[in-house]
Amino acid sequence: MSGGWNTIESDAGVFTYLIESLGVKNVQFDELISLDPESLQELNPLGVIFLFKYPSDETPRDAPLDGEFDYAALEPSQDGDGPVWFAAQTIQNACGTQALLAVLLNKDGPQDEGGVDIGPNLREFKEFTSAFPSEIRGEALSNSDLIRETHNSFARSSPFVSDETRLATADDDVYHFIAYTSINSTLYELDGLQPAPIRHGDAGACPAEIFADSVVPVLQKRIARYPATEIRFNLLAICEDLRRRARDAGDAEGLAREERKRREWRWENALRRHNFVGFIGELMKGVTADKARRAGAHEEWVEAAKAATARRVEESRQKGRAGDEMDLS
C-alpha cells in the first residue's frame, strides 16, 4: 500500500535536486522576484511553477476565469502534434511535484530542438501512462513509489508530527501549485484540480521565444483578483542548468555564482532532512550535567548578572544627573 505525501517547500533548491534525483538532466529552477518579462525571458524558460493561496470558496466551473478548457489538447492533433500530458490531482500535498512534472513530461525530447532529457525513470512513467485518461494518470502518479519517496525526501523533518496528521484541515490556509508552459506553440495552464488544460490565447500564438511576454499578463491578471494585502505568491522558472550556460559562454563570474548557489542549496536541503531533536537533547543533558558538577554556580551567575545590571542602571542615573547640571549652568 502506498504511503502519504508530505508537504514540500516552494524552493528552487528543493525542486532542482528533486528532479535531479528523478534523473532529469541539465535542468534547474530559479526563483523570480518580480513579474518582469525581460528577466524571465533571459532564462529562456521551459515553463513556470506558480504557488498561490487557494480560495476557500473555490467551486468547480463550466469555464475557467481566464482562458478556456482545451479538451482537444488531450488527443493527438491532425497535424501530427502529440497530446498534452495532463494528470488530474487525486491526492493532497502532491501538487508541487505534479506541476513540475506537467512541464517536464511535455518537454521530453531532443535538447537541440528545445526538449529535455527527463531520464529513464520519468520516460518509462510517461510511456506507461500515455494511454490513460487524466484521472488514471493522476492515480498512477500518486501511487508511484519512486516519485512519492523522492518527493518526501525533500520534506522538512518533523519528529513530532506523523504523515497522517500533517494533512491540511479546513482551518488551514491551503496553497496550490500550477504550471504554465508553451506546448505546440500554445500557452497552457496545467492545473490538476481542473478538468483539462487551460489554453490562454489562440492556438499556435505562443512559441517558446515569446513565452515570457505571454505568461506574465496572465499571472498579473490572476494576482490582481486578490486583495492588495495578499503577497503570499511564489514563482519559479524551469530553465536550462545555468552552470552549463555559464561554461558555454565562458562566464567565470556567473559560473562561480551558480556553483555557490548550488552549495547553499545542498546545505539547506541537508538541514531540511536532519532531525535536530537528538542533538538538542544531548546539549540539554550536557548543560544539566555541567550545572550538577558546579553546584551553586547557577545562583552565582544569576546574582552576578543582577549586580552588573544594577551597576549599569546606577551609571546611567549618574550620567543623567550630570547632564541636568550642565543644562542648568
PDB file of C-alpha atoms in Angstrom, residues 23-187:
ATOM      1  CA  GLY A  23      17.001  11.511 -13.346  1.00  0.00           C
ATOM      2  CA  VAL A  24      16.297  14.771 -15.213  1.00  0.00           C
ATOM      3  CA  LYS A  25      19.422  16.171 -16.883  1.00  0.00           C
ATOM      4  CA  ASN A  26      20.640  19.772 -17.274  1.00  0.00           C
ATOM      5  CA  VAL A  27      17.534  21.470 -15.842  1.00  0.00           C
ATOM      6  CA  GLN A  28      17.161  23.669 -12.790  1.00  0.00           C
ATOM      7  CA  PHE A  29      14.716  26.029 -11.092  1.00  0.00           C
ATOM      8  CA  ASP A  30      15.319  29.713 -10.490  1.00  0.00           C
ATOM      9  CA  GLU A  31      13.228  31.948  -8.244  1.00  0.00           C
ATOM     10  CA  LEU A  32      11.714  35.073  -9.775  1.00  0.00           C
ATOM     11  CA  ILE A  33      11.469  38.119  -7.535  1.00  0.00           C
ATOM     12  CA  SER A  34       9.298  40.215  -9.859  1.00  0.00           C
ATOM     13  CA  LEU A  35       6.950  39.717 -12.804  1.00  0.00           C
ATOM     14  CA  ASP A  36       9.360  41.124 -15.336  1.00  0.00           C
ATOM     15  CA  PRO A  37       9.066  39.632 -18.851  1.00  0.00           C
ATOM     16  CA  GLU A  38      12.612  40.626 -19.763  1.00  0.00           C
ATOM     17  CA  SER A  39      14.178  38.933 -16.725  1.00  0.00           C
ATOM     18  CA  LEU A  40      12.063  35.835 -17.248  1.00  0.00           C
ATOM     19  CA  GLN A  41      12.853  35.559 -20.946  1.00  0.00           C
ATOM     20  CA  GLU A  42      16.596  35.881 -20.239  1.00  0.00           C
ATOM     21  CA  LEU A  43      16.336  32.474 -18.580  1.00  0.00           C
ATOM     22  CA  ASN A  44      14.802  31.027 -21.761  1.00  0.00           C
ATOM     23  CA  PRO A  45      12.342  29.138 -19.530  1.00  0.00           C
ATOM     24  CA  LEU A  46      10.707  25.804 -20.251  1.00  0.00           C
ATOM     25  CA  GLY A  47       7.832  26.954 -18.067  1.00  0.00           C
ATOM     26  CA  VAL A  48       7.000  28.400 -14.666  1.00  0.00           C
ATOM     27  CA  ILE A  49       5.562  27.000 -11.442  1.00  0.00           C
ATOM     28  CA  PHE A  50       3.200  29.357  -9.627  1.00  0.00           C
ATOM     29  CA  LEU A  51       2.273  28.979  -5.949  1.00  0.00           C
ATOM     30  CA  PHE A  52      -0.737  30.847  -4.579  1.00  0.00           C
ATOM     31  CA  LYS A  53      -3.282  30.702  -1.785  1.00  0.00           C
ATOM     32  CA  TYR A  54      -6.188  28.616  -2.950  1.00  0.00           C
ATOM     33  CA  PRO A  55      -9.542  30.377  -2.384  1.00  0.00           C
ATOM     34  CA  SER A  56     -11.563  28.633   0.309  1.00  0.00           C
ATOM     35  CA  ASP A  57     -14.789  29.272  -1.606  1.00  0.00           C
ATOM     36  CA  GLU A  58     -13.476  27.894  -4.912  1.00  0.00           C
ATOM     37  CA  THR A  59     -16.112  25.783  -6.678  1.00  0.00           C
ATOM     38  CA  PRO A  60     -15.989  23.888  -9.981  1.00  0.00           C
ATOM     39  CA  ARG A  61     -16.931  25.968 -13.014  1.00  0.00           C
ATOM     40  CA  ASP A  62     -18.021  25.166 -16.528  1.00  0.00           C
ATOM     41  CA  ALA A  63     -15.308  27.548 -17.753  1.00  0.00           C
ATOM     42  CA  PRO A  64     -12.171  28.981 -16.129  1.00  0.00           C
ATOM     43  CA  LEU A  65     -11.969  32.653 -15.147  1.00  0.00           C
ATOM     44  CA  ASP A  66      -9.260  33.160 -17.778  1.00  0.00           C
ATOM     45  CA  GLY A  67      -8.652  31.191 -20.940  1.00  0.00           C
ATOM     46  CA  GLU A  68     -10.662  28.148 -21.917  1.00  0.00           C
ATOM     47  CA  PHE A  69     -10.578  24.423 -21.288  1.00  0.00           C
ATOM     48  CA  ASP A  70      -8.907  22.651 -24.202  1.00  0.00           C
ATOM     49  CA  TYR A  71     -10.218  19.104 -24.127  1.00  0.00           C
ATOM     50  CA  ALA A  72      -8.994  18.592 -27.691  1.00  0.00           C
ATOM     51  CA  ALA A  73      -5.397  19.024 -26.468  1.00  0.00           C
ATOM     52  CA  LEU A  74      -5.694  15.651 -24.739  1.00  0.00           C
ATOM     53  CA  GLU A  75      -5.941  13.962 -28.153  1.00  0.00           C
ATOM     54  CA  PRO A  76      -3.337  13.840 -30.971  1.00  0.00           C
ATOM     55  CA  SER A  77      -3.887  16.671 -33.460  1.00  0.00           C
ATOM     56  CA  GLN A  78      -4.368  16.231 -37.194  1.00  0.00           C
ATOM     57  CA  ASP A  79      -1.052  17.979 -37.958  1.00  0.00           C
ATOM     58  CA  GLY A  80       0.874  15.361 -36.028  1.00  0.00           C
ATOM     59  CA  ASP A  81       1.367  17.163 -32.711  1.00  0.00           C
ATOM     60  CA  GLY A  82       1.138  14.826 -29.755  1.00  0.00           C
ATOM     61  CA  PRO A  83      -1.420  15.260 -26.990  1.00  0.00           C
ATOM     62  CA  VAL A  84      -0.693  17.346 -23.896  1.00  0.00           C
ATOM     63  CA  TRP A  85       0.373  15.156 -20.958  1.00  0.00           C
ATOM     64  CA  PHE A  86      -2.070  16.155 -18.239  1.00  0.00           C
ATOM     65  CA  ALA A  87      -2.953  14.438 -14.960  1.00  0.00           C
ATOM     66  CA  ALA A  88      -5.744  15.119 -12.501  1.00  0.00           C
ATOM     67  CA  GLN A  89      -4.648  15.767  -8.923  1.00  0.00           C
ATOM     68  CA  THR A  90      -6.016  12.940  -6.831  1.00  0.00           C
ATOM     69  CA  ILE A  91      -4.091  13.324  -3.580  1.00  0.00           C
ATOM     70  CA  GLN A  92      -3.220  16.136  -1.196  1.00  0.00           C
ATOM     71  CA  ASN A  93       0.316  17.600  -0.941  1.00  0.00           C
ATOM     72  CA  ALA A  94       1.449  16.265  -4.332  1.00  0.00           C
ATOM     73  CA  CYS A  95       0.604  19.366  -6.389  1.00  0.00           C
ATOM     74  CA  GLY A  96       4.132  20.825  -6.372  1.00  0.00           C
ATOM     75  CA  THR A  97       5.712  17.717  -7.841  1.00  0.00           C
ATOM     76  CA  GLN A  98       2.734  17.244 -10.147  1.00  0.00           C
ATOM     77  CA  ALA A  99       3.111  20.797 -11.507  1.00  0.00           C
ATOM     78  CA  LEU A 100       6.803  20.425 -12.319  1.00  0.00           C
ATOM     79  CA  LEU A 101       6.197  17.029 -13.939  1.00  0.00           C
ATOM     80  CA  ALA A 102       3.416  18.560 -16.030  1.00  0.00           C
ATOM     81  CA  VAL A 103       6.031  20.812 -17.617  1.00  0.00           C
ATOM     82  CA  LEU A 104       8.872  18.299 -17.907  1.00  0.00           C
ATOM     83  CA  LEU A 105       6.843  15.424 -19.331  1.00  0.00           C
ATOM     84  CA  ASN A 106       5.545  17.762 -22.031  1.00  0.00           C
ATOM     85  CA  LYS A 107       9.112  18.862 -22.834  1.00  0.00           C
ATOM     86  CA  ASP A 108      10.588  15.389 -23.260  1.00  0.00           C
ATOM     87  CA  GLY A 109      12.557  15.416 -26.482  1.00  0.00           C
ATOM     88  CA  PRO A 110      15.863  16.231 -28.220  1.00  0.00           C
ATOM     89  CA  GLN A 111      17.713  19.057 -26.485  1.00  0.00           C
ATOM     90  CA  ASP A 112      18.773  20.643 -29.777  1.00  0.00           C
ATOM     91  CA  GLU A 113      15.067  21.122 -30.504  1.00  0.00           C
ATOM     92  CA  GLY A 114      14.282  22.729 -27.150  1.00  0.00           C
ATOM     93  CA  GLY A 115      13.481  19.436 -25.438  1.00  0.00           C
ATOM     94  CA  VAL A 116      14.620  17.973 -22.125  1.00  0.00           C
ATOM     95  CA  ASP A 117      16.286  14.694 -21.190  1.00  0.00           C
ATOM     96  CA  ILE A 118      13.870  13.582 -18.479  1.00  0.00           C
ATOM     97  CA  GLY A 119      15.801  10.367 -17.838  1.00  0.00           C
ATOM     98  CA  PRO A 120      14.730   6.718 -18.000  1.00  0.00           C
ATOM     99  CA  ASN A 121      12.538   6.707 -14.875  1.00  0.00           C
ATOM    100  CA  LEU A 122      10.232   9.527 -15.907  1.00  0.00           C
ATOM    101  CA  ARG A 123      10.285   8.453 -19.553  1.00  0.00           C
ATOM    102  CA  GLU A 124       9.097   4.996 -18.532  1.00  0.00           C
ATOM    103  CA  PHE A 125       6.374   6.556 -16.373  1.00  0.00           C
ATOM    104  CA  LYS A 126       5.266   8.819 -19.227  1.00  0.00           C
ATOM    105  CA  GLU A 127       5.077   5.915 -21.673  1.00  0.00           C
ATOM    106  CA  PHE A 128       3.203   3.767 -19.157  1.00  0.00           C
ATOM    107  CA  THR A 129       0.575   6.464 -18.568  1.00  0.00           C
ATOM    108  CA  SER A 130       0.351   7.857 -22.111  1.00  0.00           C
ATOM    109  CA  ALA A 131      -2.852   5.977 -22.972  1.00  0.00           C
ATOM    110  CA  PHE A 132      -4.576   6.700 -19.658  1.00  0.00           C
ATOM    111  CA  PRO A 133      -7.256   9.367 -19.111  1.00  0.00           C
ATOM    112  CA  SER A 134      -6.206  12.215 -16.825  1.00  0.00           C
ATOM    113  CA  GLU A 135      -7.882  10.728 -13.729  1.00  0.00           C
ATOM    114  CA  ILE A 136      -5.994   7.435 -14.058  1.00  0.00           C
ATOM    115  CA  ARG A 137      -2.755   9.293 -14.768  1.00  0.00           C
ATOM    116  CA  GLY A 138      -3.248  11.141 -11.503  1.00  0.00           C
ATOM    117  CA  GLU A 139      -3.777   7.869  -9.662  1.00  0.00           C
ATOM    118  CA  ALA A 140      -0.675   6.398 -11.290  1.00  0.00           C
ATOM    119  CA  LEU A 141       1.392   9.420 -10.238  1.00  0.00           C
ATOM    120  CA  SER A 142       0.058   9.317  -6.685  1.00  0.00           C
ATOM    121  CA  ASN A 143       0.877   5.604  -6.416  1.00  0.00           C
ATOM    122  CA  SER A 144       4.381   5.818  -7.913  1.00  0.00           C
ATOM    123  CA  ASP A 145       6.712   4.730  -5.122  1.00  0.00           C
ATOM    124  CA  LEU A 146       9.736   6.301  -6.808  1.00  0.00           C
ATOM    125  CA  ILE A 147       8.159   9.726  -7.306  1.00  0.00           C
ATOM    126  CA  ARG A 148       6.486   9.764  -3.882  1.00  0.00           C
ATOM    127  CA  GLU A 149       9.612   8.698  -1.982  1.00  0.00           C
ATOM    128  CA  THR A 150      11.756  11.220  -3.860  1.00  0.00           C
ATOM    129  CA  HIS A 151       9.185  13.949  -3.151  1.00  0.00           C
ATOM    130  CA  ASN A 152       9.013  13.047   0.561  1.00  0.00           C
ATOM    131  CA  SER A 153      12.810  13.016   0.895  1.00  0.00           C
ATOM    132  CA  PHE A 154      12.722  16.827   0.497  1.00  0.00           C
ATOM    133  CA  ALA A 155      10.085  17.458   3.180  1.00  0.00           C
ATOM    134  CA  ARG A 156      11.197  19.111   6.394  1.00  0.00           C
ATOM    135  CA  SER A 157      11.954  16.609   9.130  1.00  0.00           C
ATOM    136  CA  SER A 158       9.411  16.756  11.970  1.00  0.00           C
ATOM    137  CA  PRO A 159       9.742  14.156  14.740  1.00  0.00           C
ATOM    138  CA  PHE A 160       6.518  15.179  16.442  1.00  0.00           C
ATOM    139  CA  VAL A 161       4.063  15.017  13.526  1.00  0.00           C
ATOM    140  CA  SER A 162       3.177  11.855  11.616  1.00  0.00           C
ATOM    141  CA  ASP A 163       2.451  11.754   7.901  1.00  0.00           C
ATOM    142  CA  GLU A 164      -1.255  11.337   8.610  1.00  0.00           C
ATOM    143  CA  THR A 165      -1.577  14.362  10.904  1.00  0.00           C
ATOM    144  CA  ARG A 166       0.360  16.608   8.546  1.00  0.00           C
ATOM    145  CA  LEU A 167      -2.583  16.792   6.156  1.00  0.00           C
ATOM    146  CA  ALA A 168      -4.268  20.180   5.914  1.00  0.00           C
ATOM    147  CA  THR A 169      -7.529  20.825   7.749  1.00  0.00           C
ATOM    148  CA  ALA A 170     -10.439  23.136   6.946  1.00  0.00           C
ATOM    149  CA  ASP A 171      -8.929  25.811   9.214  1.00  0.00           C
ATOM    150  CA  ASP A 172      -5.569  25.884   7.454  1.00  0.00           C
ATOM    151  CA  ASP A 173      -4.507  28.230   4.677  1.00  0.00           C
ATOM    152  CA  VAL A 174      -4.290  25.998   1.622  1.00  0.00           C
ATOM    153  CA  TYR A 175      -1.737  26.709  -1.087  1.00  0.00           C
ATOM    154  CA  HIS A 176      -1.668  25.264  -4.564  1.00  0.00           C
ATOM    155  CA  PHE A 177       0.926  24.818  -7.315  1.00  0.00           C
ATOM    156  CA  ILE A 178       0.102  25.115 -11.000  1.00  0.00           C
ATOM    157  CA  ALA A 179       2.250  25.209 -14.127  1.00  0.00           C
ATOM    158  CA  TYR A 180       2.357  27.376 -17.228  1.00  0.00           C
ATOM    159  CA  THR A 181       4.259  26.334 -20.338  1.00  0.00           C
ATOM    160  CA  SER A 182       4.256  26.584 -24.106  1.00  0.00           C
ATOM    161  CA  ILE A 183       3.220  23.329 -25.812  1.00  0.00           C
ATOM    162  CA  ASN A 184       2.932  23.151 -29.586  1.00  0.00           C
ATOM    163  CA  SER A 185       3.451  26.955 -29.584  1.00  0.00           C
ATOM    164  CA  THR A 186       0.381  27.413 -27.391  1.00  0.00           C
ATOM    165  CA  LEU A 187       0.315  28.819 -23.844  1.00  0.00           C
TER     166      LEU A 187
END
